[in-house]
GROMACS .gro file of C-alpha atoms in nm:
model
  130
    1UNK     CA    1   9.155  11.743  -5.499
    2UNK     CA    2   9.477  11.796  -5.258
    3UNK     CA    3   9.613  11.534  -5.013
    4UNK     CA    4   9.475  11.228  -4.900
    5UNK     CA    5   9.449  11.078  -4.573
    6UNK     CA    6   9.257  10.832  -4.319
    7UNK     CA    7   9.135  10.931  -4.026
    8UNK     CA    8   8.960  10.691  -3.802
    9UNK     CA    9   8.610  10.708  -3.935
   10UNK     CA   10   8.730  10.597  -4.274
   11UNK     CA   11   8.953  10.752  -4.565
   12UNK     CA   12   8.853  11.100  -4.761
   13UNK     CA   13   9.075  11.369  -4.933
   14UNK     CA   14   9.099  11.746  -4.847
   15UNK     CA   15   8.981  11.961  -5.093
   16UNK     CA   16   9.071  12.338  -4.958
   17UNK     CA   17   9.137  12.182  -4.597
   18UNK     CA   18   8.786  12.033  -4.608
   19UNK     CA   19   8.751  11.618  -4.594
   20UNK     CA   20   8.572  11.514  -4.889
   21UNK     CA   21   8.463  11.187  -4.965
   22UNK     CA   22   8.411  11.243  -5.343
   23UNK     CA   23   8.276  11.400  -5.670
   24UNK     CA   24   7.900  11.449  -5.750
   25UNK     CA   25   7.847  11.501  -6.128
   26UNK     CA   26   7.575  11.551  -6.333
   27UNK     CA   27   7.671  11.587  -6.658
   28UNK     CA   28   7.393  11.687  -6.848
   29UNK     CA   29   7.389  12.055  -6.689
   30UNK     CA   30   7.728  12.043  -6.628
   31UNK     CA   31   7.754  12.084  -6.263
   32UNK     CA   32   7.977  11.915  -6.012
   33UNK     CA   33   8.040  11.915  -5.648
   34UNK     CA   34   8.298  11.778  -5.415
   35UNK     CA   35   8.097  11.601  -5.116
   36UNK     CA   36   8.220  11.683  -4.762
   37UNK     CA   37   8.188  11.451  -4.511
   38UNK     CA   38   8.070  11.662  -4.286
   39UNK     CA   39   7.906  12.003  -4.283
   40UNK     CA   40   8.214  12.272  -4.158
   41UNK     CA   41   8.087  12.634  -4.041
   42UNK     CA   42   8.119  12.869  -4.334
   43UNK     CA   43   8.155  12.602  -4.579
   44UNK     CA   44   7.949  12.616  -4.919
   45UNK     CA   45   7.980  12.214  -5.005
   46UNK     CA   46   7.707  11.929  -5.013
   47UNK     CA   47   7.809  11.664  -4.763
   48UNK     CA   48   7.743  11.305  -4.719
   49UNK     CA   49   7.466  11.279  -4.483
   50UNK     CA   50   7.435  10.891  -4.462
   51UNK     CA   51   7.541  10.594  -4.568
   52UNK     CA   52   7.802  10.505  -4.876
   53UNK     CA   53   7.821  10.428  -5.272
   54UNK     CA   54   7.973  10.141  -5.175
   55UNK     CA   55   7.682  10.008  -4.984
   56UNK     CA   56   7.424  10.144  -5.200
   57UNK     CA   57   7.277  10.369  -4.968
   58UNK     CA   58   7.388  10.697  -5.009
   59UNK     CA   59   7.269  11.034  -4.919
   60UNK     CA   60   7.415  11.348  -5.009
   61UNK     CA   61   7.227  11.663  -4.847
   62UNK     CA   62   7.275  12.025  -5.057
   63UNK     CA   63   7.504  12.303  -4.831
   64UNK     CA   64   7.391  12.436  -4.503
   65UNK     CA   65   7.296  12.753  -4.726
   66UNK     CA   66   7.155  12.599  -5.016
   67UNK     CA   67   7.109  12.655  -5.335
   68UNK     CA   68   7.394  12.462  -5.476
   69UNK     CA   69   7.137  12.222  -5.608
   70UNK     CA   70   6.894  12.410  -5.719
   71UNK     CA   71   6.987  12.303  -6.093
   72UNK     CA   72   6.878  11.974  -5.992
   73UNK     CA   73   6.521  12.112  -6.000
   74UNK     CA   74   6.543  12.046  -6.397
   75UNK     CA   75   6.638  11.704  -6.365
   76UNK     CA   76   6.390  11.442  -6.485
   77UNK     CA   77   6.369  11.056  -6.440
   78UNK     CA   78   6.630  10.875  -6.624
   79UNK     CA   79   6.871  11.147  -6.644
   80UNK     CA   80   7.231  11.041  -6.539
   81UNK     CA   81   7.408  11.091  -6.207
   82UNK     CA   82   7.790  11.007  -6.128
   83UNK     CA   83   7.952  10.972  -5.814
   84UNK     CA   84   8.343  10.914  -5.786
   85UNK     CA   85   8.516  10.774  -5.478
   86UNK     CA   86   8.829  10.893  -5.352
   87UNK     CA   87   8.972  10.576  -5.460
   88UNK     CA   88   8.833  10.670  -5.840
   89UNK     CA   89   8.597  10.399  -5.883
   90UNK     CA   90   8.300  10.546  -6.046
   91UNK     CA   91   7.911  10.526  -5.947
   92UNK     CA   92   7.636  10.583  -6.230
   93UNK     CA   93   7.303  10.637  -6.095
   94UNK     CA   94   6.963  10.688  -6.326
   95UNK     CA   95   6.681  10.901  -6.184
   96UNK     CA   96   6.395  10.711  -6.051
   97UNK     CA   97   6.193  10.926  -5.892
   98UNK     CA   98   6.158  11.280  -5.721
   99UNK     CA   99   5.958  11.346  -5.459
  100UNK     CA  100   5.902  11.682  -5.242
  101UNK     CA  101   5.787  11.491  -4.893
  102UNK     CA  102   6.028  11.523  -4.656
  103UNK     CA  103   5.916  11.236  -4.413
  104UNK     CA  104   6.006  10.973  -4.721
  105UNK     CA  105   6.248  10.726  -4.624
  106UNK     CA  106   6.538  10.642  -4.861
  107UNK     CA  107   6.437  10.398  -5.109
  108UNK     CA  108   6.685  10.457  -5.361
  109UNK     CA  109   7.104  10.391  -5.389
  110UNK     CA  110   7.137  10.686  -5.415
  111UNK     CA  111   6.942  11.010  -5.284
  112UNK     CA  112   6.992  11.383  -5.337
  113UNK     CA  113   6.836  11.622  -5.086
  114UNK     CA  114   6.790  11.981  -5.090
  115UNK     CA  115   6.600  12.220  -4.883
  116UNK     CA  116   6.464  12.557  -4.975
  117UNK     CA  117   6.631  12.755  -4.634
  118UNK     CA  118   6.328  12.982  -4.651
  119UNK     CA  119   6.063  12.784  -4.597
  120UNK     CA  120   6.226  12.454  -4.501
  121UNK     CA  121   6.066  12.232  -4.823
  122UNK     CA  122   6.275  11.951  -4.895
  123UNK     CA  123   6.313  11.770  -5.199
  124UNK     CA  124   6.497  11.461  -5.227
  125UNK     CA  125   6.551  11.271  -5.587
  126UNK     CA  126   6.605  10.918  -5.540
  127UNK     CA  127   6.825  10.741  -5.803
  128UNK     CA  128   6.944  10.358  -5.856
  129UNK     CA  129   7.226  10.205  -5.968
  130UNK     CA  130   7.284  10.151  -6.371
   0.00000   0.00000   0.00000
């Protein structure tokens, strides 16, 4: 990560001249993202589409193109999720459930969303705290 700074919608860090608001890992396939806090044109990043780790309510939403989390498609219940904060402080999440309705509302602290671009299927995994 580069430079930090606040801006008036809270703090984040610039990561290639993007604002990012963290780290999502998941260490068992080895994959890692930072999290933008908001979608940028031409921009291959998940963002933050709601909500905080803070608060417990979460949601991070896969790139505008996709296919970034497509390795989460091998990710069963219980497996482990970490967020990091631009402050460091660490989030561990478990897998609780995955579900492929779209219309779900969030009932985890934190939720994962991707969307095939294709044919607009979403698939959100919803994870609580450890």
């Amino acid at each position: 990560m580069q430079e930090g700074s606040t801006n008036q919608e809270g703090a984040y860090l610039e990561v290639k001249e993007i604002s990012c608001i963290g780290i999502l890992e998941i260490p068992l396939i080895e994959e890692a993202w930072p999290v933008q806090s908001e979608y940028e044109d031409g921009k291959y990043m998940p963002k933050c589409e709601s909500g905080s780790a803070e608060s417990g309510n979460l949601v991070i939403k896969d790139s505008l193109r996709g296919g970034l989390f497509r390795s989460i498609s091998v990710l069963n219940e219980g497996m482990e999720v970490r967020f990091t904060d631009i402050w460091g402080e660490v989030y561990t999440y478990n897998i609780v459930s995955v579900s492929e309705k779209a219309n779900r509302s969030s009932d985890g602290d934190l939720v994962l969303v991707t969307q095939n671009r294709y044919t607009g299927n979403e698939k959100r995994i919803y994870l609580d705290s450890v």
